[in-house]
Structure formats: structure tokens, C-alpha cells
Amino acid sequence: MDVDSVLVQLRAAFGAGGLDRVEECLRILVGQRVPTYLHDEQEPTRLFFPGISALPWHETANLPWVAEIESSFEQIRAEFLALRAEQARFAPYEDLYTKELGWQGWDTYQLYRNGSWRDEARRRCPATYAAVERTPHGPRDGMFTILNPGVHITPHTGGVNLLLTAHLPLVVPPGCAIKVADAERTWEPGNVILFDDSFIHEAWNRGTEQRAVLLWDVWHPDLTPVEVQALGFLMPRFQRYLMAV
């Protein structure tokens, strides 16, 4: 990737100001600069954006979009349950970059990928579509996920720190939990949790029933509006570069 050429395009599209951290992110990506991680258990090895906070868990109380999507909980859960009743296809998660399949027993119904919604998902889940679109959702993934009884999603990292992972829990039986860095939490139906998946994290279902959540990505709240615009423009390039190296 020719960083200088990309920067010319960015400045033409978004102006010259406010892109210093984006430039550093690009130069780290191609190996021209060395990243400085802020936490021992953070591993943004795929894509590191400098100068933003490194927190395993992000509190949601002051994020206005959280209350709005939580108010749609009943409609979203009803759409998920309808998919299950209609035997919609849930498949193992496929890594965006490596195309490797995830853990057996962790099944997903893809809503959007690379920021593009599936036509079927929009048609079958209109309330979910409307609710997620009102959040600062990012260009990675959105899906319904099921974690089957006895399944342990072993410690791993998403490798990208400029996006956070949001969960809206839909069905939560006893025996289910998630751990990010050294902090473990449980899900509560209807209450959004938000974490940085560039930290090492894991999840498990030690119960006897399926756990279900709506999972999607949102932009890190420390990013400025112009940085979000620039990164949205760059994400297809990032993904092509990461899949090629």
C-alpha cells in the first residue's frame, strides 16, 4: 500500500485537518512505524489506531444510542425467535480476514458484513435493521449468534482496536458468561454490553439451553467524526491489504 498516495486521496475527500492519527495508523499497518500498545492484554495485531483509550469494557450509560436500541429489545428478540421457528440457516462464524470457521457450536445468522446488509436479513428483520442503523455501527459484522450448551469460545482477539463489539442479549440461560482481559461479566436480556475485542476474550455456556445475542460492531467513541469518515473510506483497502499479507 502506498501510504502517501492514499493520504492524498484522503485529504482531497475530507480536507487536510484532523487526519494525523489516521496517517499514523496507516504507517503502522505497513510497518513504517512501530505501535505502542497501552495494555498487556490488548493485541490489535491486525489494525492499530493510536491515541484512543484501551479499555476492555466500555460503560454504556452515557452513550445515547444504547437506550434507543434497548427500547427495541422485544421487537428484535421476536425477529430472532421467528428466524429460529422458521428454521433459518445459522452457520459457524467465518473470520472476515482469514475465512477460517470459528468454534463448533457457535452459530450465526449474518445480518451485515463489510458494512453491507444482506437483503434477506433486511426483509426478515426490519426492526433489527432499523435499530442497528441508528447506532454508530461500523463496517465489519452484524449478526445473531447462538452459543450452544457446553461450548467454550476459547481466548482469542479480534485484532482491531478502532471498533468495539456490542451485544444485545436476547436469551440468557444460567451458566453463561464472557471474560474480557481479566474481567468477567454475564449477560442480562435487553441490556447492551460493549467491549474492545482487540483484548483477549472468551465466552462459555455451561448451562443446558442455548444463549442468543445480537452482535454488531460500533466505532470506538474516541474517534472524531472526520476520522470515522476517513476510516470508513479506508476499510475496504485495509481488508484487501490484510487478506493479502
Short mmCIF file of C-alpha atoms in Angstrom, two decimals:
data_model
loop_
_atom_site.label_atom_id
_atom_site.label_comp_id
_atom_site.label_asym_id
_atom_site.label_seq_id
_atom_site.Cartn_x
_atom_site.Cartn_y
_atom_site.Cartn_z
CA MET A 1 0.00 0.00 0.00
CA ASP A 2 1.38 3.41 -1.00
CA VAL A 3 0.57 5.45 2.12
CA ASP A 4 1.46 8.83 0.60
CA SER A 5 -0.87 8.22 -2.34
CA VAL A 6 -3.68 7.17 0.00
CA LEU A 7 -3.18 10.30 2.10
CA VAL A 8 -3.50 12.48 -0.99
CA GLN A 9 -6.88 10.86 -1.68
CA LEU A 10 -7.99 11.27 1.94
CA ARG A 11 -7.10 14.94 2.05
CA ALA A 12 -8.88 15.57 -1.22
CA ALA A 13 -12.00 13.87 0.12
CA PHE A 14 -12.05 15.04 3.74
CA GLY A 15 -9.70 18.03 3.99
CA ALA A 16 -6.20 18.32 5.40
CA GLY A 17 -7.12 18.70 9.07
CA GLY A 18 -7.71 16.03 11.66
CA LEU A 19 -6.03 13.14 9.85
CA ASP A 20 -2.77 12.87 11.81
CA ARG A 21 -3.84 9.76 13.72
CA VAL A 22 -5.20 8.19 10.54
CA GLU A 23 -1.83 8.72 8.88
CA GLU A 24 -0.05 7.09 11.83
CA CYS A 25 -2.48 4.16 11.68
CA LEU A 26 -1.64 3.68 8.00
CA ARG A 27 2.09 3.82 8.61
CA ILE A 28 1.81 1.30 11.45
CA LEU A 29 -0.19 -1.00 9.19
CA VAL A 30 2.50 -1.12 6.51
CA GLY A 31 5.37 -1.36 9.00
CA GLN A 32 6.75 2.17 8.69
CA ARG A 33 6.10 2.86 12.38
CA VAL A 34 6.03 0.69 15.50
CA PRO A 35 2.81 0.68 17.56
CA THR A 36 2.79 1.30 21.31
CA TYR A 37 0.08 -0.80 22.92
CA LEU A 38 -1.38 0.56 26.14
CA HIS A 39 -2.43 -2.66 27.86
CA ASP A 40 -0.69 -6.01 28.30
CA GLU A 41 -3.78 -7.98 27.26
CA GLN A 42 -4.58 -5.90 24.19
CA GLU A 43 -3.43 -7.38 20.88
CA PRO A 44 -4.60 -5.16 17.97
CA THR A 45 -2.21 -7.02 15.71
CA ARG A 46 -4.27 -6.58 12.55
CA LEU A 47 -5.08 -2.88 12.72
CA PHE A 48 -3.97 -0.46 15.42
CA PHE A 49 -5.29 3.09 15.73
CA PRO A 50 -3.14 5.27 18.03
CA GLY A 51 -4.28 7.76 20.63
CA ILE A 52 -7.59 6.18 21.66
CA SER A 53 -8.36 4.64 25.05
CA ALA A 54 -7.55 0.99 25.71
CA LEU A 55 -10.33 -0.37 27.92
CA PRO A 56 -11.52 -3.99 27.95
CA TRP A 57 -15.07 -2.92 28.86
CA HIS A 58 -16.79 0.32 27.90
CA GLU A 59 -19.62 1.62 30.03
CA THR A 60 -22.82 2.35 28.15
CA ALA A 61 -24.72 4.75 30.43
CA ASN A 62 -23.60 7.91 28.61
CA LEU A 63 -24.00 6.60 25.06
CA PRO A 64 -27.36 7.86 23.72
CA TRP A 65 -27.76 5.12 21.11
CA VAL A 66 -27.71 2.39 23.77
CA ALA A 67 -31.05 3.30 25.34
CA GLU A 68 -32.59 3.56 21.89
CA ILE A 69 -31.59 0.06 20.80
CA GLU A 70 -32.53 -1.37 24.20
CA SER A 71 -36.03 0.08 23.69
CA SER A 72 -36.32 -2.18 20.60
CA PHE A 73 -35.36 -5.30 22.55
CA GLU A 74 -38.76 -7.03 22.38
CA GLN A 75 -39.08 -6.50 18.63
CA ILE A 76 -35.51 -7.65 17.98
CA ARG A 77 -35.94 -10.75 20.11
CA ALA A 78 -39.22 -11.55 18.34
CA GLU A 79 -37.46 -11.37 14.95
CA PHE A 80 -34.70 -13.66 16.22
CA LEU A 81 -37.23 -16.17 17.57
CA ALA A 82 -39.11 -16.07 14.26
CA LEU A 83 -35.90 -16.95 12.42
CA ARG A 84 -35.46 -19.93 14.70
CA ALA A 85 -39.08 -21.03 14.32
CA GLU A 86 -38.78 -20.77 10.53
CA GLN A 87 -35.53 -22.76 10.63
CA ALA A 88 -33.43 -20.03 9.07
CA ARG A 89 -29.88 -21.15 8.42
CA PHE A 90 -27.40 -20.44 11.23
CA ALA A 91 -23.81 -21.28 10.25
CA PRO A 92 -20.43 -21.33 12.02
CA TYR A 93 -18.82 -17.90 12.15
CA GLU A 94 -16.32 -17.22 9.35
CA ASP A 95 -13.36 -14.94 10.10
CA LEU A 96 -13.55 -11.79 7.98
CA TYR A 97 -9.85 -11.86 7.09
CA THR A 98 -8.70 -15.49 7.13
CA LYS A 99 -12.03 -17.07 6.08
CA GLU A 100 -11.46 -19.72 8.75
CA LEU A 101 -14.51 -21.09 10.54
CA GLY A 102 -14.95 -20.42 14.23
CA TRP A 103 -15.79 -22.68 17.12
CA GLN A 104 -18.14 -25.60 16.65
CA GLY A 105 -21.36 -24.80 18.46
CA TRP A 106 -21.10 -21.03 17.99
CA ASP A 107 -23.56 -20.42 15.16
CA THR A 108 -24.51 -17.18 13.45
CA TYR A 109 -27.15 -15.63 11.22
CA GLN A 110 -25.35 -12.87 9.32
CA LEU A 111 -27.15 -9.51 9.16
CA TYR A 112 -24.41 -7.48 7.52
CA ARG A 113 -20.77 -7.99 6.54
CA ASN A 114 -18.27 -5.37 5.38
CA GLY A 115 -20.98 -2.87 6.33
CA SER A 116 -23.42 -4.19 3.69
CA TRP A 117 -26.74 -5.63 4.81
CA ARG A 118 -27.99 -8.88 3.36
CA ASP A 119 -31.27 -8.36 1.51
CA GLU A 120 -32.79 -11.36 3.26
CA ALA A 121 -31.84 -10.02 6.69
CA ARG A 122 -33.35 -6.61 5.98
CA ARG A 123 -36.56 -8.24 4.78
CA ARG A 124 -36.91 -10.70 7.65
CA CYS A 125 -35.62 -8.44 10.44
CA PRO A 126 -36.85 -4.89 9.76
CA ALA A 127 -36.92 -3.81 13.41
CA THR A 128 -33.38 -5.10 13.95
CA TYR A 129 -32.21 -3.31 10.81
CA ALA A 130 -33.80 -0.02 11.89
CA ALA A 131 -32.40 -0.25 15.42
CA VAL A 132 -28.83 -1.10 14.39
CA GLU A 133 -28.83 1.62 11.72
CA ARG A 134 -29.49 4.18 14.48
CA THR A 135 -26.24 3.17 16.20
CA PRO A 136 -22.73 4.25 15.09
CA HIS A 137 -22.29 0.79 13.59
CA GLY A 138 -19.02 0.05 11.90
CA PRO A 139 -18.03 -1.68 8.67
CA ARG A 140 -17.30 -5.13 10.00
CA ASP A 141 -20.04 -7.55 11.10
CA GLY A 142 -23.56 -7.71 12.46
CA MET A 143 -25.28 -11.00 13.32
CA PHE A 144 -27.48 -13.01 15.59
CA THR A 145 -25.33 -15.55 17.41
CA ILE A 146 -26.17 -18.72 19.29
CA LEU A 147 -23.86 -20.33 21.83
CA ASN A 148 -24.87 -23.93 22.40
CA PRO A 149 -24.72 -25.73 25.77
CA GLY A 150 -21.26 -26.94 26.69
CA VAL A 151 -19.44 -24.69 24.20
CA HIS A 152 -16.40 -22.65 25.21
CA ILE A 153 -15.17 -19.94 22.87
CA THR A 154 -11.53 -20.11 23.88
CA PRO A 155 -9.35 -17.00 24.45
CA HIS A 156 -8.75 -15.04 21.25
CA THR A 157 -8.57 -11.49 19.91
CA GLY A 158 -10.27 -9.70 17.04
CA GLY A 159 -7.07 -7.78 16.38
CA VAL A 160 -8.62 -4.37 15.56
CA ASN A 161 -8.89 -1.61 18.19
CA LEU A 162 -10.81 1.08 16.30
CA LEU A 163 -14.07 -0.87 16.52
CA LEU A 164 -15.88 -2.11 19.62
CA THR A 165 -18.18 -5.12 19.87
CA ALA A 166 -21.73 -4.61 21.13
CA HIS A 167 -24.04 -7.36 22.40
CA LEU A 168 -27.77 -7.05 22.96
CA PRO A 169 -28.57 -10.24 24.93
CA LEU A 170 -31.76 -11.93 23.77
CA VAL A 171 -31.88 -15.34 25.51
CA VAL A 172 -29.60 -15.94 28.50
CA PRO A 173 -29.91 -19.19 30.48
CA PRO A 174 -27.92 -19.80 33.66
CA GLY A 175 -24.28 -20.80 33.31
CA CYS A 176 -23.26 -18.30 30.61
CA ALA A 177 -20.53 -15.66 30.90
CA ILE A 178 -17.95 -13.66 28.96
CA LYS A 179 -14.46 -12.61 30.06
CA VAL A 180 -12.50 -9.73 28.51
CA ALA A 181 -8.91 -9.35 29.76
CA ASP A 182 -9.27 -10.27 33.44
CA ALA A 183 -12.87 -9.03 33.95
CA GLU A 184 -15.77 -11.49 33.72
CA ARG A 185 -19.38 -10.44 33.18
CA THR A 186 -22.71 -12.10 32.48
CA TRP A 187 -25.39 -11.10 30.01
CA GLU A 188 -28.75 -9.70 31.06
CA PRO A 189 -31.55 -9.83 28.48
CA GLY A 190 -32.20 -6.42 26.99
CA ASN A 191 -29.08 -4.73 28.42
CA VAL A 192 -26.32 -3.82 25.97
CA ILE A 193 -22.72 -4.70 26.82
CA LEU A 194 -19.80 -3.13 24.98
CA PHE A 195 -16.21 -4.36 24.85
CA ASP A 196 -12.99 -3.99 22.89
CA ASP A 197 -12.37 -7.29 21.13
CA SER A 198 -8.73 -6.42 20.49
CA PHE A 199 -8.32 -7.56 24.10
CA ILE A 200 -8.01 -11.27 24.74
CA HIS A 201 -11.52 -12.52 25.46
CA GLU A 202 -13.50 -15.73 25.80
CA ALA A 203 -17.09 -16.85 26.43
CA TRP A 204 -18.82 -20.01 27.56
CA ASN A 205 -22.18 -21.69 28.05
CA ARG A 206 -22.05 -24.15 30.94
CA GLY A 207 -25.82 -24.45 31.07
CA THR A 208 -28.33 -26.72 29.33
CA GLU A 209 -30.00 -24.24 26.95
CA GLN A 210 -28.85 -22.04 24.08
CA ARG A 211 -27.66 -18.49 24.69
CA ALA A 212 -28.51 -15.92 22.00
CA VAL A 213 -27.34 -12.34 21.42
CA LEU A 214 -27.47 -9.69 18.72
CA LEU A 215 -23.80 -8.88 18.00
CA TRP A 216 -22.57 -5.94 15.94
CA ASP A 217 -19.61 -3.57 15.78
CA VAL A 218 -19.54 0.16 16.53
CA TRP A 219 -16.86 2.79 16.07
CA HIS A 220 -14.66 3.49 19.09
CA PRO A 221 -16.17 6.55 20.84
CA ASP A 222 -12.79 8.36 20.99
CA LEU A 223 -12.67 8.69 17.20
CA THR A 224 -13.54 12.10 15.76
CA PRO A 225 -16.19 12.47 13.03
CA VAL A 226 -13.56 13.11 10.34
CA GLU A 227 -11.58 10.07 11.49
CA VAL A 228 -14.70 7.90 11.25
CA GLN A 229 -15.34 9.19 7.73
CA ALA A 230 -11.75 8.55 6.70
CA LEU A 231 -11.67 5.08 8.26
CA GLY A 232 -14.95 4.16 6.62
CA PHE A 233 -13.40 5.13 3.31
CA LEU A 234 -10.26 3.13 4.08
CA MET A 235 -11.77 -0.07 5.48
CA PRO A 236 -12.11 -1.86 2.11
CA ARG A 237 -8.43 -1.07 1.46
CA PHE A 238 -7.47 -2.28 4.92
CA GLN A 239 -9.32 -5.53 4.41
CA ARG A 240 -7.79 -6.18 0.98
CA TYR A 241 -4.34 -5.46 2.41
CA LEU A 242 -4.84 -7.70 5.46
CA MET A 243 -6.15 -10.60 3.38
CA ALA A 244 -3.19 -10.31 1.02
CA VAL A 245 -0.37 -10.25 3.60
#
